[in-house]
């Protein structure tokens, strides 16, 4: 018998991670799984509310599950990533990263640019990159499966839009993915 009460999917730079939480309200059991691997197991917790903290992904991103009583024997479970609610984290991430999904030679690739550090991730691996200044902005070059890739950063000319990042693979533009 399983006491699975919540499942979340969280997109980080190194991939999309599945977080599952079991809460046995009669036994007091709490179990946290990240990508199917058990991270925390507590048996016979007499306090049914509280917080479980753990890390997610290759970058050891801080995560916490808050357990709150809402009424009687009903509970609410909220996930925090880096101290922010999942909703706030996702909104912030949309501003600080760009993500592209593409298929090269029959293999799917998820490429993520972290705008604050200019780090590039591909399928969970931080890529070796070479940056250069060009006439209209910057270019960050890297290789994926023997395909030359370049992220061009150019000013939009509009203050609110800021810098526009475009992924070019084998001289063709890849549309940005919405996660």
PDB file of C-alpha atoms in Angstrom:
ATOM      1  CA  UNK A   1       0.000   0.000   0.000  1.00  0.00           C
ATOM      2  CA  UNK A   2       1.301   3.427  -0.904  1.00  0.00           C
ATOM      3  CA  UNK A   3       0.627   6.726   0.827  1.00  0.00           C
ATOM      4  CA  UNK A   4       1.579   8.837  -2.207  1.00  0.00           C
ATOM      5  CA  UNK A   5       0.021  12.268  -1.660  1.00  0.00           C
ATOM      6  CA  UNK A   6       1.902  14.577  -4.028  1.00  0.00           C
ATOM      7  CA  UNK A   7       3.937  14.500  -7.262  1.00  0.00           C
ATOM      8  CA  UNK A   8       5.758  17.467  -8.814  1.00  0.00           C
ATOM      9  CA  UNK A   9       7.919  17.893 -11.908  1.00  0.00           C
ATOM     10  CA  UNK A  10      10.642  20.520 -11.598  1.00  0.00           C
ATOM     11  CA  UNK A  11      12.700  21.800 -14.547  1.00  0.00           C
ATOM     12  CA  UNK A  12      16.286  22.543 -13.521  1.00  0.00           C
ATOM     13  CA  UNK A  13      19.253  23.281 -15.773  1.00  0.00           C
ATOM     14  CA  UNK A  14      20.378  19.642 -15.617  1.00  0.00           C
ATOM     15  CA  UNK A  15      16.955  18.239 -16.543  1.00  0.00           C
ATOM     16  CA  UNK A  16      13.355  17.793 -15.466  1.00  0.00           C
ATOM     17  CA  UNK A  17      13.131  16.021 -12.105  1.00  0.00           C
ATOM     18  CA  UNK A  18      10.160  14.147 -10.631  1.00  0.00           C
ATOM     19  CA  UNK A  19       9.579  14.599  -6.883  1.00  0.00           C
ATOM     20  CA  UNK A  20       7.166  12.266  -5.105  1.00  0.00           C
ATOM     21  CA  UNK A  21       6.011  12.461  -1.484  1.00  0.00           C
ATOM     22  CA  UNK A  22       4.404   9.763   0.649  1.00  0.00           C
ATOM     23  CA  UNK A  23       2.725  10.798   3.900  1.00  0.00           C
ATOM     24  CA  UNK A  24       1.159   8.158   6.125  1.00  0.00           C
ATOM     25  CA  UNK A  25      -1.187  10.135   8.342  1.00  0.00           C
ATOM     26  CA  UNK A  26      -1.894   7.110  10.540  1.00  0.00           C
ATOM     27  CA  UNK A  27       1.680   5.785  10.773  1.00  0.00           C
ATOM     28  CA  UNK A  28       3.416   9.162  10.612  1.00  0.00           C
ATOM     29  CA  UNK A  29       5.575   7.886   7.747  1.00  0.00           C
ATOM     30  CA  UNK A  30       7.221  10.420   5.386  1.00  0.00           C
ATOM     31  CA  UNK A  31       9.099   9.358   2.248  1.00  0.00           C
ATOM     32  CA  UNK A  32      10.582  11.652  -0.419  1.00  0.00           C
ATOM     33  CA  UNK A  33      11.607  10.262  -3.825  1.00  0.00           C
ATOM     34  CA  UNK A  34      13.597  12.238  -6.418  1.00  0.00           C
ATOM     35  CA  UNK A  35      13.585  10.666  -9.889  1.00  0.00           C
ATOM     36  CA  UNK A  36      12.399   7.381  -8.350  1.00  0.00           C
ATOM     37  CA  UNK A  37      15.264   7.229  -5.826  1.00  0.00           C
ATOM     38  CA  UNK A  38      14.417   7.355  -2.139  1.00  0.00           C
ATOM     39  CA  UNK A  39      16.015  10.462  -0.576  1.00  0.00           C
ATOM     40  CA  UNK A  40      14.313  10.588   2.837  1.00  0.00           C
ATOM     41  CA  UNK A  41      12.425   8.003   4.881  1.00  0.00           C
ATOM     42  CA  UNK A  42      11.061   8.699   8.346  1.00  0.00           C
ATOM     43  CA  UNK A  43       8.854   6.245  10.221  1.00  0.00           C
ATOM     44  CA  UNK A  44       6.615   6.916  13.218  1.00  0.00           C
ATOM     45  CA  UNK A  45       6.677  10.708  13.104  1.00  0.00           C
ATOM     46  CA  UNK A  46       4.265  11.792  15.829  1.00  0.00           C
ATOM     47  CA  UNK A  47       4.163  15.359  14.528  1.00  0.00           C
ATOM     48  CA  UNK A  48       2.192  15.110  11.279  1.00  0.00           C
ATOM     49  CA  UNK A  49       2.978  18.656  10.112  1.00  0.00           C
ATOM     50  CA  UNK A  50       6.388  20.154   9.398  1.00  0.00           C
ATOM     51  CA  UNK A  51       9.024  20.346   6.679  1.00  0.00           C
ATOM     52  CA  UNK A  52      11.277  17.875   4.855  1.00  0.00           C
ATOM     53  CA  UNK A  53      14.388  19.324   3.191  1.00  0.00           C
ATOM     54  CA  UNK A  54      16.522  17.645   0.513  1.00  0.00           C
ATOM     55  CA  UNK A  55      18.455  18.409  -2.684  1.00  0.00           C
ATOM     56  CA  UNK A  56      17.567  17.838  -6.344  1.00  0.00           C
ATOM     57  CA  UNK A  57      19.732  17.256  -9.412  1.00  0.00           C
ATOM     58  CA  UNK A  58      23.405  17.507 -10.267  1.00  0.00           C
ATOM     59  CA  UNK A  59      23.602  21.055  -8.937  1.00  0.00           C
ATOM     60  CA  UNK A  60      22.213  19.941  -5.536  1.00  0.00           C
ATOM     61  CA  UNK A  61      19.402  22.522  -5.681  1.00  0.00           C
ATOM     62  CA  UNK A  62      17.777  23.000  -2.254  1.00  0.00           C
ATOM     63  CA  UNK A  63      14.185  21.782  -1.997  1.00  0.00           C
ATOM     64  CA  UNK A  64      11.650  21.467   0.817  1.00  0.00           C
ATOM     65  CA  UNK A  65       8.184  19.995   1.192  1.00  0.00           C
ATOM     66  CA  UNK A  66       5.955  21.823   3.666  1.00  0.00           C
ATOM     67  CA  UNK A  67       3.236  19.797   5.375  1.00  0.00           C
ATOM     68  CA  UNK A  68       0.398  21.888   6.804  1.00  0.00           C
ATOM     69  CA  UNK A  69      -2.914  20.864   8.383  1.00  0.00           C
ATOM     70  CA  UNK A  70      -5.837  22.531   6.626  1.00  0.00           C
ATOM     71  CA  UNK A  71      -8.772  21.072   8.565  1.00  0.00           C
ATOM     72  CA  UNK A  72      -9.280  18.006  10.722  1.00  0.00           C
ATOM     73  CA  UNK A  73      -7.258  15.259   9.075  1.00  0.00           C
ATOM     74  CA  UNK A  74      -6.728  17.048   5.748  1.00  0.00           C
ATOM     75  CA  UNK A  75      -3.223  18.183   4.831  1.00  0.00           C
ATOM     76  CA  UNK A  76      -1.720  20.526   2.253  1.00  0.00           C
ATOM     77  CA  UNK A  77       1.680  19.826   0.677  1.00  0.00           C
ATOM     78  CA  UNK A  78       3.713  22.614  -0.930  1.00  0.00           C
ATOM     79  CA  UNK A  79       7.078  22.341  -2.648  1.00  0.00           C
ATOM     80  CA  UNK A  80       9.752  25.016  -2.319  1.00  0.00           C
ATOM     81  CA  UNK A  81      12.797  25.264  -4.580  1.00  0.00           C
ATOM     82  CA  UNK A  82      15.690  27.466  -3.415  1.00  0.00           C
ATOM     83  CA  UNK A  83      13.448  28.961  -0.721  1.00  0.00           C
ATOM     84  CA  UNK A  84      10.709  29.993  -3.170  1.00  0.00           C
ATOM     85  CA  UNK A  85       7.298  28.451  -3.791  1.00  0.00           C
ATOM     86  CA  UNK A  86       7.273  26.303  -6.931  1.00  0.00           C
ATOM     87  CA  UNK A  87       5.168  28.975  -8.714  1.00  0.00           C
ATOM     88  CA  UNK A  88       7.640  31.771  -7.792  1.00  0.00           C
ATOM     89  CA  UNK A  89      10.593  29.554  -8.753  1.00  0.00           C
ATOM     90  CA  UNK A  90       9.088  28.805 -12.203  1.00  0.00           C
ATOM     91  CA  UNK A  91       8.290  32.510 -12.809  1.00  0.00           C
ATOM     92  CA  UNK A  92      11.860  33.487 -11.827  1.00  0.00           C
ATOM     93  CA  UNK A  93      13.328  30.689 -13.947  1.00  0.00           C
ATOM     94  CA  UNK A  94      11.482  31.941 -17.045  1.00  0.00           C
ATOM     95  CA  UNK A  95      13.341  35.250 -16.605  1.00  0.00           C
ATOM     96  CA  UNK A  96      16.786  33.753 -15.878  1.00  0.00           C
ATOM     97  CA  UNK A  97      16.980  30.850 -18.363  1.00  0.00           C
ATOM     98  CA  UNK A  98      16.249  29.949 -21.983  1.00  0.00           C
ATOM     99  CA  UNK A  99      15.463  26.355 -22.956  1.00  0.00           C
ATOM    100  CA  UNK A 100      15.500  24.702 -26.356  1.00  0.00           C
ATOM    101  CA  UNK A 101      14.464  21.135 -27.248  1.00  0.00           C
ATOM    102  CA  UNK A 102      15.818  19.675 -30.471  1.00  0.00           C
ATOM    103  CA  UNK A 103      16.427  16.384 -32.226  1.00  0.00           C
ATOM    104  CA  UNK A 104      19.794  15.663 -33.837  1.00  0.00           C
ATOM    105  CA  UNK A 105      20.345  12.350 -35.605  1.00  0.00           C
ATOM    106  CA  UNK A 106      17.370  10.735 -33.878  1.00  0.00           C
ATOM    107  CA  UNK A 107      18.408  11.815 -30.349  1.00  0.00           C
ATOM    108  CA  UNK A 108      16.506  14.414 -28.298  1.00  0.00           C
ATOM    109  CA  UNK A 109      18.525  17.176 -26.653  1.00  0.00           C
ATOM    110  CA  UNK A 110      17.437  19.724 -24.027  1.00  0.00           C
ATOM    111  CA  UNK A 111      19.714  22.766 -24.051  1.00  0.00           C
ATOM    112  CA  UNK A 112      19.466  25.325 -21.234  1.00  0.00           C
ATOM    113  CA  UNK A 113      21.182  28.714 -21.029  1.00  0.00           C
ATOM    114  CA  UNK A 114      21.530  30.232 -17.548  1.00  0.00           C
ATOM    115  CA  UNK A 115      21.501  33.928 -18.417  1.00  0.00           C
ATOM    116  CA  UNK A 116      23.074  35.112 -15.148  1.00  0.00           C
ATOM    117  CA  UNK A 117      26.209  32.922 -15.500  1.00  0.00           C
ATOM    118  CA  UNK A 118      26.024  32.188 -19.278  1.00  0.00           C
ATOM    119  CA  UNK A 119      26.436  28.481 -18.383  1.00  0.00           C
ATOM    120  CA  UNK A 120      25.071  26.128 -21.057  1.00  0.00           C
ATOM    121  CA  UNK A 121      23.652  22.705 -20.114  1.00  0.00           C
ATOM    122  CA  UNK A 122      22.787  19.861 -22.489  1.00  0.00           C
ATOM    123  CA  UNK A 123      20.909  16.783 -21.223  1.00  0.00           C
ATOM    124  CA  UNK A 124      22.189  17.263 -17.684  1.00  0.00           C
ATOM    125  CA  UNK A 125      25.822  18.044 -18.557  1.00  0.00           C
ATOM    126  CA  UNK A 126      27.419  21.456 -18.230  1.00  0.00           C
ATOM    127  CA  UNK A 127      28.952  22.212 -21.626  1.00  0.00           C
ATOM    128  CA  UNK A 128      32.409  23.524 -22.486  1.00  0.00           C
ATOM    129  CA  UNK A 129      31.796  26.816 -24.256  1.00  0.00           C
ATOM    130  CA  UNK A 130      33.788  29.536 -26.002  1.00  0.00           C
ATOM    131  CA  UNK A 131      32.389  33.067 -25.872  1.00  0.00           C
ATOM    132  CA  UNK A 132      33.229  35.887 -28.229  1.00  0.00           C
ATOM    133  CA  UNK A 133      32.159  39.466 -28.770  1.00  0.00           C
ATOM    134  CA  UNK A 134      30.759  40.182 -32.224  1.00  0.00           C
ATOM    135  CA  UNK A 135      29.529  43.347 -33.915  1.00  0.00           C
ATOM    136  CA  UNK A 136      25.920  43.148 -32.653  1.00  0.00           C
ATOM    137  CA  UNK A 137      26.412  41.331 -29.298  1.00  0.00           C
ATOM    138  CA  UNK A 138      27.996  38.072 -28.160  1.00  0.00           C
ATOM    139  CA  UNK A 139      28.160  34.487 -29.375  1.00  0.00           C
ATOM    140  CA  UNK A 140      28.625  31.430 -27.170  1.00  0.00           C
ATOM    141  CA  UNK A 141      29.910  28.443 -29.159  1.00  0.00           C
ATOM    142  CA  UNK A 142      29.714  24.750 -28.178  1.00  0.00           C
ATOM    143  CA  UNK A 143      29.294  21.349 -29.827  1.00  0.00           C
ATOM    144  CA  UNK A 144      26.519  18.771 -29.411  1.00  0.00           C
ATOM    145  CA  UNK A 145      26.997  15.366 -31.077  1.00  0.00           C
ATOM    146  CA  UNK A 146      29.433  16.775 -33.671  1.00  0.00           C
ATOM    147  CA  UNK A 147      26.990  19.591 -34.525  1.00  0.00           C
ATOM    148  CA  UNK A 148      28.234  23.165 -34.157  1.00  0.00           C
ATOM    149  CA  UNK A 149      25.987  25.230 -31.892  1.00  0.00           C
ATOM    150  CA  UNK A 150      25.942  28.923 -31.123  1.00  0.00           C
ATOM    151  CA  UNK A 151      23.822  31.019 -28.774  1.00  0.00           C
ATOM    152  CA  UNK A 152      23.655  34.584 -30.086  1.00  0.00           C
ATOM    153  CA  UNK A 153      22.885  37.341 -27.592  1.00  0.00           C
ATOM    154  CA  UNK A 154      21.754  40.648 -29.112  1.00  0.00           C
ATOM    155  CA  UNK A 155      20.041  43.675 -27.616  1.00  0.00           C
ATOM    156  CA  UNK A 156      16.336  43.964 -28.390  1.00  0.00           C
ATOM    157  CA  UNK A 157      16.691  47.737 -28.359  1.00  0.00           C
ATOM    158  CA  UNK A 158      13.857  47.799 -25.825  1.00  0.00           C
ATOM    159  CA  UNK A 159      14.591  48.157 -22.121  1.00  0.00           C
ATOM    160  CA  UNK A 160      11.766  45.836 -20.934  1.00  0.00           C
ATOM    161  CA  UNK A 161      12.704  43.026 -23.345  1.00  0.00           C
ATOM    162  CA  UNK A 162      16.438  43.231 -22.693  1.00  0.00           C
ATOM    163  CA  UNK A 163      18.728  40.798 -24.475  1.00  0.00           C
ATOM    164  CA  UNK A 164      17.380  38.267 -26.958  1.00  0.00           C
ATOM    165  CA  UNK A 165      19.095  34.853 -26.973  1.00  0.00           C
ATOM    166  CA  UNK A 166      18.856  32.699 -30.097  1.00  0.00           C
ATOM    167  CA  UNK A 167      20.152  29.134 -30.530  1.00  0.00           C
ATOM    168  CA  UNK A 168      21.662  28.345 -33.946  1.00  0.00           C
ATOM    169  CA  UNK A 169      22.531  24.701 -34.758  1.00  0.00           C
ATOM    170  CA  UNK A 170      24.162  23.897 -38.100  1.00  0.00           C
ATOM    171  CA  UNK A 171      23.229  27.399 -39.320  1.00  0.00           C
ATOM    172  CA  UNK A 172      19.516  27.013 -38.540  1.00  0.00           C
ATOM    173  CA  UNK A 173      17.590  28.799 -35.776  1.00  0.00           C
ATOM    174  CA  UNK A 174      15.949  26.574 -33.142  1.00  0.00           C
ATOM    175  CA  UNK A 175      12.681  27.856 -31.589  1.00  0.00           C
ATOM    176  CA  UNK A 176      12.669  28.273 -27.809  1.00  0.00           C
ATOM    177  CA  UNK A 177      10.724  25.667 -25.783  1.00  0.00           C
ATOM    178  CA  UNK A 178       8.163  26.586 -23.130  1.00  0.00           C
ATOM    179  CA  UNK A 179       8.523  24.468 -19.988  1.00  0.00           C
TER     180      UNK A 179
END
